[in-house]
Short mmCIF file of C-alpha atoms in Angstrom, two decimals:
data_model
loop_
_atom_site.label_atom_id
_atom_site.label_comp_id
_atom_site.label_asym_id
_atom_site.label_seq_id
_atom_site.Cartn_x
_atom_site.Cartn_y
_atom_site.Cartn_z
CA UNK A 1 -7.21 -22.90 -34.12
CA UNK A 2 -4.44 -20.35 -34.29
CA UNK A 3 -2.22 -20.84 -31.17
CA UNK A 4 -2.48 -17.39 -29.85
CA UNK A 5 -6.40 -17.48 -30.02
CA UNK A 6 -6.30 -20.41 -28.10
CA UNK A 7 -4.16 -19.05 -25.53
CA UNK A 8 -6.49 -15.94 -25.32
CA UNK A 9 -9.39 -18.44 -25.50
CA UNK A 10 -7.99 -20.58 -22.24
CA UNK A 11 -7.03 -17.36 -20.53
CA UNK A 12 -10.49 -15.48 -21.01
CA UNK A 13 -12.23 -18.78 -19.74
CA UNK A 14 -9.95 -19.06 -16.79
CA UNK A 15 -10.56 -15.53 -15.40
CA UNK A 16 -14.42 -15.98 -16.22
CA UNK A 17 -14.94 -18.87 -14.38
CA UNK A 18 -12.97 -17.66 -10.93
CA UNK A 19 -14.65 -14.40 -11.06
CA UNK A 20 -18.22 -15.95 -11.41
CA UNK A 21 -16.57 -18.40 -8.22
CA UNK A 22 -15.95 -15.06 -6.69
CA UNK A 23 -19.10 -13.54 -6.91
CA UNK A 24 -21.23 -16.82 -6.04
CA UNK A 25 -19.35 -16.16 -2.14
CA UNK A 26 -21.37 -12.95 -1.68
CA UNK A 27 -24.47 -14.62 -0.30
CA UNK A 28 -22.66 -17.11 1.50
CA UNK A 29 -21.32 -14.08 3.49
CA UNK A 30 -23.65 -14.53 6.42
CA UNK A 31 -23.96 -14.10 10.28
CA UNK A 32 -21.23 -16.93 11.03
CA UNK A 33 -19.05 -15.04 9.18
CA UNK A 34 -19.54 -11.80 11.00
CA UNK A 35 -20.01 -13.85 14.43
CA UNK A 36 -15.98 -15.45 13.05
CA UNK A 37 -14.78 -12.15 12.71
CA UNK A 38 -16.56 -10.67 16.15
CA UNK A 39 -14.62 -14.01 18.08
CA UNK A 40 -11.15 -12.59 16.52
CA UNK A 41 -11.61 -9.06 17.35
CA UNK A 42 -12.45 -9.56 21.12
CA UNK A 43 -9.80 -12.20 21.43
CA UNK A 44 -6.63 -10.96 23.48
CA UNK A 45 -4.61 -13.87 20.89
CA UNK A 46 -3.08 -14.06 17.81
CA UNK A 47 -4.79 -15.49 14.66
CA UNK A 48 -2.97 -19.02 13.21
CA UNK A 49 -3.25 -19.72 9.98
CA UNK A 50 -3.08 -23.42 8.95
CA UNK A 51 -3.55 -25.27 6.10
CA UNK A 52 -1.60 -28.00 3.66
CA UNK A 53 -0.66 -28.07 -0.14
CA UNK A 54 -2.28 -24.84 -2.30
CA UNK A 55 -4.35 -23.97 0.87
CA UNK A 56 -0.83 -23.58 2.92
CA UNK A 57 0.18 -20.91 0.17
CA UNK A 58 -3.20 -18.82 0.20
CA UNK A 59 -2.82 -19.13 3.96
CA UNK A 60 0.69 -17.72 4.18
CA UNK A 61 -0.95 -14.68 2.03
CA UNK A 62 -3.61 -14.01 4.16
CA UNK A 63 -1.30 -13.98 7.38
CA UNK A 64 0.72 -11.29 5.92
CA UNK A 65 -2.64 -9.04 5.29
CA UNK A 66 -3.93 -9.76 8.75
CA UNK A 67 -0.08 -8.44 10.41
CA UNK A 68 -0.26 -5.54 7.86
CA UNK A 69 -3.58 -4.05 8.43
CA UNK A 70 -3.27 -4.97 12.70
CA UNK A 71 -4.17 -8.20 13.03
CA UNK A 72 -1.45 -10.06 14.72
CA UNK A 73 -1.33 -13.73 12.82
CA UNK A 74 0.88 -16.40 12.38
CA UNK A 75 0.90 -19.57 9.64
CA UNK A 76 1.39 -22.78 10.61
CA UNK A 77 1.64 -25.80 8.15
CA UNK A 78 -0.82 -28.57 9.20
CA UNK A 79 1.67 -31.49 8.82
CA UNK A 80 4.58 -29.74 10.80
CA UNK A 81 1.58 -28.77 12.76
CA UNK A 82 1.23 -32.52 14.01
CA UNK A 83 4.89 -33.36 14.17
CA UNK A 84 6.02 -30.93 16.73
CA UNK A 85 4.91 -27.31 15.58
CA UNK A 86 1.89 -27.37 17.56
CA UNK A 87 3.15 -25.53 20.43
CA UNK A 88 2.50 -22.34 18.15
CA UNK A 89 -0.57 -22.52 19.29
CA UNK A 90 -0.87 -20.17 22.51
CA UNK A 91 -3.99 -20.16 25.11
CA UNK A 92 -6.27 -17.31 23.71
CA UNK A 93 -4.82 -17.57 19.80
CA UNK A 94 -8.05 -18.13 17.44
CA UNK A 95 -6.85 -20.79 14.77
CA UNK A 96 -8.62 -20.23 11.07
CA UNK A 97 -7.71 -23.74 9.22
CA UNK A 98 -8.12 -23.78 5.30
CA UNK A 99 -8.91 -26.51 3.20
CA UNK A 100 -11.33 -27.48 0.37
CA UNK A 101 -12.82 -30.77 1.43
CA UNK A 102 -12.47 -30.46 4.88
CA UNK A 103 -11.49 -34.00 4.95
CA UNK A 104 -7.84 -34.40 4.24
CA UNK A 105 -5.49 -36.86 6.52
CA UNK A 106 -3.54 -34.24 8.28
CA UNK A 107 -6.26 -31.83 8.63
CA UNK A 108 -8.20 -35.23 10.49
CA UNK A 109 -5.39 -35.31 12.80
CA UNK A 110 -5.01 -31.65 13.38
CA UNK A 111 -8.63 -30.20 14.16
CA UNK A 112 -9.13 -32.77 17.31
CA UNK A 113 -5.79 -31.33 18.52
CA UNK A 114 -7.14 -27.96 17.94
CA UNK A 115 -9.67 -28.33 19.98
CA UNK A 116 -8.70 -30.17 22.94
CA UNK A 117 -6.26 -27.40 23.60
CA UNK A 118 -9.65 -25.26 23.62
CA UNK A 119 -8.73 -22.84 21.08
CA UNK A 120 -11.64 -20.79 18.39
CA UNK A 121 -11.54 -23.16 15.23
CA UNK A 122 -12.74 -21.30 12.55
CA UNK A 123 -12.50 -22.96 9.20
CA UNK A 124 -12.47 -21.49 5.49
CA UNK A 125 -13.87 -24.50 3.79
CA UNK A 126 -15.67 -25.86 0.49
CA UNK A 127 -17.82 -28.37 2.10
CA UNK A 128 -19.52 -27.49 5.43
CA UNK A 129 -20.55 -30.57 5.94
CA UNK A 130 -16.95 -32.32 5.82
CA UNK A 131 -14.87 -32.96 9.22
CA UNK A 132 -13.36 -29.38 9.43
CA UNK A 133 -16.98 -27.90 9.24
CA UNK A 134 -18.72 -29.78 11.20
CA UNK A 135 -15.89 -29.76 13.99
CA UNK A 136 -15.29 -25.92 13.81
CA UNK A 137 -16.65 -23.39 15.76
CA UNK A 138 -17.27 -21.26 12.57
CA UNK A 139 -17.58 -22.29 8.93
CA UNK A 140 -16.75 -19.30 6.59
CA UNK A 141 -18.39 -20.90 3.16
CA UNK A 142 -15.73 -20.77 0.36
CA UNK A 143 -18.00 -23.09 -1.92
CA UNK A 144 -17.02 -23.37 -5.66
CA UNK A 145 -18.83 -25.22 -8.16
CA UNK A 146 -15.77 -26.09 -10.24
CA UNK A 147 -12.03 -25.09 -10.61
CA UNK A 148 -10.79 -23.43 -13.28
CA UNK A 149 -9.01 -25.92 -14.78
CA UNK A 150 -10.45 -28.16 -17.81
CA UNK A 151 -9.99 -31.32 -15.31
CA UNK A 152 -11.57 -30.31 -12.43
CA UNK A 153 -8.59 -31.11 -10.65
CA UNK A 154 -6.12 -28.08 -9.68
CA UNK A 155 -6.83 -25.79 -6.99
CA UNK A 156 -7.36 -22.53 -9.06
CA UNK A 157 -11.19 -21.04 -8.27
CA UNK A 158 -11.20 -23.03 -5.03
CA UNK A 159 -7.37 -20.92 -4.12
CA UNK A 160 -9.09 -17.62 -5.26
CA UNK A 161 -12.16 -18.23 -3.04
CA UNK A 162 -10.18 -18.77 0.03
CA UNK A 163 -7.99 -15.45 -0.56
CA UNK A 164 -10.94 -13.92 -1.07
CA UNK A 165 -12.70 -15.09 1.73
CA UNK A 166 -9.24 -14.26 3.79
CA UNK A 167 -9.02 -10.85 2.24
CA UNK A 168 -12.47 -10.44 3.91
CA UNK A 169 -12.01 -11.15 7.11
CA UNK A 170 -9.02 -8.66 7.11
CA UNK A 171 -11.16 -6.18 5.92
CA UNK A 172 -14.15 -6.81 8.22
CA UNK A 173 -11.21 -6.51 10.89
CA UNK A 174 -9.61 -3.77 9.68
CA UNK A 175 -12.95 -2.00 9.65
CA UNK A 176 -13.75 -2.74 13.27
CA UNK A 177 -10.54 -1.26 14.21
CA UNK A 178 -10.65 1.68 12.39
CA UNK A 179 -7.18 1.00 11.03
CA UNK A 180 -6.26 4.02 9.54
CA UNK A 181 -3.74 5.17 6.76
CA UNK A 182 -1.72 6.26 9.60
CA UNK A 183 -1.64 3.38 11.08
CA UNK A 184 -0.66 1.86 7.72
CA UNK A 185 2.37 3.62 7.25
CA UNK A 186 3.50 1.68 10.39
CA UNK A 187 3.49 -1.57 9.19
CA UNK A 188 4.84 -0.46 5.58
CA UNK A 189 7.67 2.21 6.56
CA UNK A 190 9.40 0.25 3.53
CA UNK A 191 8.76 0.91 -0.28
CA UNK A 192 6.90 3.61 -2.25
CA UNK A 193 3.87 3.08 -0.52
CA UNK A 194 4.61 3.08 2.51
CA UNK A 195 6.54 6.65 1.69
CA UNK A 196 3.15 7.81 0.65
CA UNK A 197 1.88 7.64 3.92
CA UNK A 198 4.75 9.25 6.21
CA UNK A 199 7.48 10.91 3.61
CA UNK A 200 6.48 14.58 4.13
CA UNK A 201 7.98 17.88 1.96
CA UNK A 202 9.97 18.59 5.35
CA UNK A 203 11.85 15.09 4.69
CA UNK A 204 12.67 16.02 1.07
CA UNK A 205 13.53 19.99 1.87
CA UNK A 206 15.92 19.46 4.20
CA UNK A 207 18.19 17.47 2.49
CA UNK A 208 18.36 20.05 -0.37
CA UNK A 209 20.23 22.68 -0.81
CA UNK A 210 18.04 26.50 -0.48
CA UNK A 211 18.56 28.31 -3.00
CA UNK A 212 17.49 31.94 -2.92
CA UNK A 213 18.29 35.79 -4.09
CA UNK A 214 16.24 39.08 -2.59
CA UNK A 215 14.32 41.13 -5.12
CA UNK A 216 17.36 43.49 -5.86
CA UNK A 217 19.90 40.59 -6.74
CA UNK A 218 21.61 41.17 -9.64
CA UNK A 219 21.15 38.97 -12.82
CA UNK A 220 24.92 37.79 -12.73
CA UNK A 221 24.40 36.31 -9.05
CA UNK A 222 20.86 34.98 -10.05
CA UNK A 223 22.70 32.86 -12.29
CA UNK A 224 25.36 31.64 -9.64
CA UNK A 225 22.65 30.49 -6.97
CA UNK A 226 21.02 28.96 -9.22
CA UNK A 227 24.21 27.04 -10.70
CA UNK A 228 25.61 26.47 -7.53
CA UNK A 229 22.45 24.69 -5.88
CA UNK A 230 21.53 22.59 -8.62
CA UNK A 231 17.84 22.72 -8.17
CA UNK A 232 16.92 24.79 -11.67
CA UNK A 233 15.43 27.12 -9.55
CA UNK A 234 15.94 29.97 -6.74
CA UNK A 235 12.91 31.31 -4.59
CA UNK A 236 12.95 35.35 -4.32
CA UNK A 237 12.66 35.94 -0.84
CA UNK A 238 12.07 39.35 1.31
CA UNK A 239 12.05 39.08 4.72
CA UNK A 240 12.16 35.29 4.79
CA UNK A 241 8.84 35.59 3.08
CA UNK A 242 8.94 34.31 -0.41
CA UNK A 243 7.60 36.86 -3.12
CA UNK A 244 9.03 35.29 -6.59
CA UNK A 245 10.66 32.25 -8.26
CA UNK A 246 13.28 32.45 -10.81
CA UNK A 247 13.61 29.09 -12.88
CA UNK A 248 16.44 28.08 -15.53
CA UNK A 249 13.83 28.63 -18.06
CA UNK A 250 13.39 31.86 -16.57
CA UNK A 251 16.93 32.55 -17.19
CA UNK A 252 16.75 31.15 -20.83
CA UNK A 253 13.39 32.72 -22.07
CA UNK A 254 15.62 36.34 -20.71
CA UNK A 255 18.46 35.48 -22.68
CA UNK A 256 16.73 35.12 -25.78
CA UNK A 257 14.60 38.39 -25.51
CA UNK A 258 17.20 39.86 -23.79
CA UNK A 259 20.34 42.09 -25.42
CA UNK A 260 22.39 43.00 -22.30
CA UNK A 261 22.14 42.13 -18.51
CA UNK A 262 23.57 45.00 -17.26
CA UNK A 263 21.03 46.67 -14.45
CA UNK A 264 18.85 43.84 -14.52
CA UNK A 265 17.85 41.98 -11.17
CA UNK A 266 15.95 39.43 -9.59
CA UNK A 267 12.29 41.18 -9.78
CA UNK A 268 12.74 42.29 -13.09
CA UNK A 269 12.61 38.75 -14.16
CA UNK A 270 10.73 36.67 -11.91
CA UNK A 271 7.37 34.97 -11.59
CA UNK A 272 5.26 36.40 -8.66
CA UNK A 273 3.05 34.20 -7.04
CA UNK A 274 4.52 31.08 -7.57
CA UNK A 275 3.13 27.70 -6.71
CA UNK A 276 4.21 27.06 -3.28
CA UNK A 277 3.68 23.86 -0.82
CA UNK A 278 3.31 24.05 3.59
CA UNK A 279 6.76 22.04 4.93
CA UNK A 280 4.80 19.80 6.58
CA UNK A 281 2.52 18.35 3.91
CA UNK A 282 2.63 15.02 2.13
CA UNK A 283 5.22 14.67 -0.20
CA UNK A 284 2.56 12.74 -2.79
CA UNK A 285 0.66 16.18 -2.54
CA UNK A 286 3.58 17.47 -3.88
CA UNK A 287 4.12 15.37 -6.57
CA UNK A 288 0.28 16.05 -7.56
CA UNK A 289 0.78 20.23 -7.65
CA UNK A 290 3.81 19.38 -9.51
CA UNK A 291 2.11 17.18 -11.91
CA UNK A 292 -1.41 19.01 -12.14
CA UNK A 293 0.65 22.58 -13.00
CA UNK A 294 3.01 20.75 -15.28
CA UNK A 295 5.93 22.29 -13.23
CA UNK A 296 9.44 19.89 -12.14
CA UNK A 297 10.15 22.22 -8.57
CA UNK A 298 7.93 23.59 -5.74
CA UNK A 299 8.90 25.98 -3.11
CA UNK A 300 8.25 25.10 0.47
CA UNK A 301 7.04 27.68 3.06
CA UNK A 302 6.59 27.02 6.62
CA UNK A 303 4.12 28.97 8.58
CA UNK A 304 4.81 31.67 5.26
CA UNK A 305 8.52 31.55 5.80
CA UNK A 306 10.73 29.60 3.12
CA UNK A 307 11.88 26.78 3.77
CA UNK A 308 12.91 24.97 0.65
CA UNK A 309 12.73 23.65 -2.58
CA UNK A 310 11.21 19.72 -3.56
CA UNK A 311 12.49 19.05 -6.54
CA UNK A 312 10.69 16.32 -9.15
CA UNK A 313 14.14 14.32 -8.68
CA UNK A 314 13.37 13.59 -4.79
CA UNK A 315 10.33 12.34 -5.52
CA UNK A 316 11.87 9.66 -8.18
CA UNK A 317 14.37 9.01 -5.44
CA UNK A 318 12.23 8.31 -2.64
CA UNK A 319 9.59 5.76 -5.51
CA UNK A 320 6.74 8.50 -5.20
CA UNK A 321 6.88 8.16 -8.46
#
């Protein structure tokens, strides 16, 4: 077989067989898992996230989705767990332990220490019936028939069923809490998404420059504002409301139809009604007039007053875009 159709071959397998592992957890999504994620909600704790080898890993992901959508949680390795790292562990903190069999050494060790300090135990597991289910307060079923790989031996469906079953539980918790986008934005004031939620038009307008001319401004001094503020653009304004927009393709679409200047001014030349944006809105809304009317500026108004221009350029700045 060609090399690359093998590759393609292995590849198509692998994503078959964890997505059929992935859909085979929807019936085992029953009332211990809602009663597991009931138990975390109430609690007044922290969720700790244990777990050793490729379970460690997926449990380090799901600790960063609980703290991201307001679930306060911690990880905590299972063998540094038992040498010392225990005292993590506070008085109401539930403790979610991950780990396919259920029945490995340090997991043995951990779970009685788990629960004479009278914590939840809730376990993601592959076999309820190994020590960790059987000992836990709360299975949540992350059965898989068979891994991905062709041995049967690396963690690769069994990894995918735990995030998913992790991904869950945020979910379910983010749900009760009626996390919001809002409340989103918190966590993530970082990065372009985060700057979707919060960055508004006011952030981007006033760090620009305002360009702008009254109806009667002559051509020549069109031209300046425009040059001077570097936007490609000028809003016409009349008693700080805005009734125009002259662009630099405006000013190039005049010159070629155009003989002589002389008596021309701002009206004569610009476009009334132009698309226009409230100061306070979303800067991704602005990115989406910009984009859905093909245009690279938008004026800003505030309560029908200008207040600025957003140029496409901020938006690339900030990673809107």
């Amino acid at each position: 077989m060609d090399i690359s159709k093998k590759i393609i071959a292995v590849a198509k397998q692998t994503i078959k067989t964890e997505s059929q592992a992935i859909e085979a957890l929807i019936p085992l999504v029953d009332n211990e898992f809602a009663n597991a994620v009931q138990s975390i909600y109430n609690s007044n704790g922290r969720v700790i996230i244990t777990g050793i080898g490729k379970s460690a890993n997926i449990a380090t992901k799901i600790v960063a989705t609980l703290n991201s959508t307001g679930t306060p949680a911690i990880f905590m390795h299972a063998a540094d767990a038992i040498h010392g790292d225990l005292g993590t562990v506070q008085d109401n903190d539930s403790v979610i332990c991950i780990s396919k069999s259920g029945n490995t050494p340090e997991i043995k060790v951990l779970v009685p220490l788990i629960k004479a300090i009278g914590n939840t135990l809730i376990a993601i597991t592959s076999n309820k019936e190994s020590f960790l289910g059987t000992q836990a307060d709360y299975v949540l079923n992350a059965h898989v028939s068979h891994e991905a790989c062709p041995n049967n031996l690396a963690p690769t469906s069994s990894t995918t069923a735990q995030l998913v079953i992790g991904d869950a539980l945020a979910m379910s918790l983010l749900d009760l809490r009626g996390f919001s986008s809002e409340d989103f934005a918190k966590f993530h004031p970082g990065g372009s998404l985060g700057k979707q939620l919060y960055l508004r038009v006011s952030n981007l307008t006033e760090t620009n420059e305002k360009p702008q001319v009254s109806p009667d401004t002559d051509i020549k001094d069109v031209i300046i504002e425009i040059s001077k503020k570097m936007l490609g653009v000028t809003a016409v304004v009349e008693y700080d409301k805005i009734v125009g927009i002259i662009t630099d393709g405006d000013l190039r679409r005049m010159m070629s139809t155009t003989d002589t200047f002389k008596g021309l001014v701002a009206k004569d030349i610009m476009s009334k009604n132009p698309k226009m944006i409230d100061n306070d809105a979303m800067a991704v809304a602005a990115m989406e007039l910009m984009e859905t009317n093909g245009i690279t500026q938008i004026l800003a108004h505030s309560n029908g007053i200008y207040a600025g221009v957003v140029h496409i350029h901020n938006l690339t700045k900030e990673g809107i875009i």
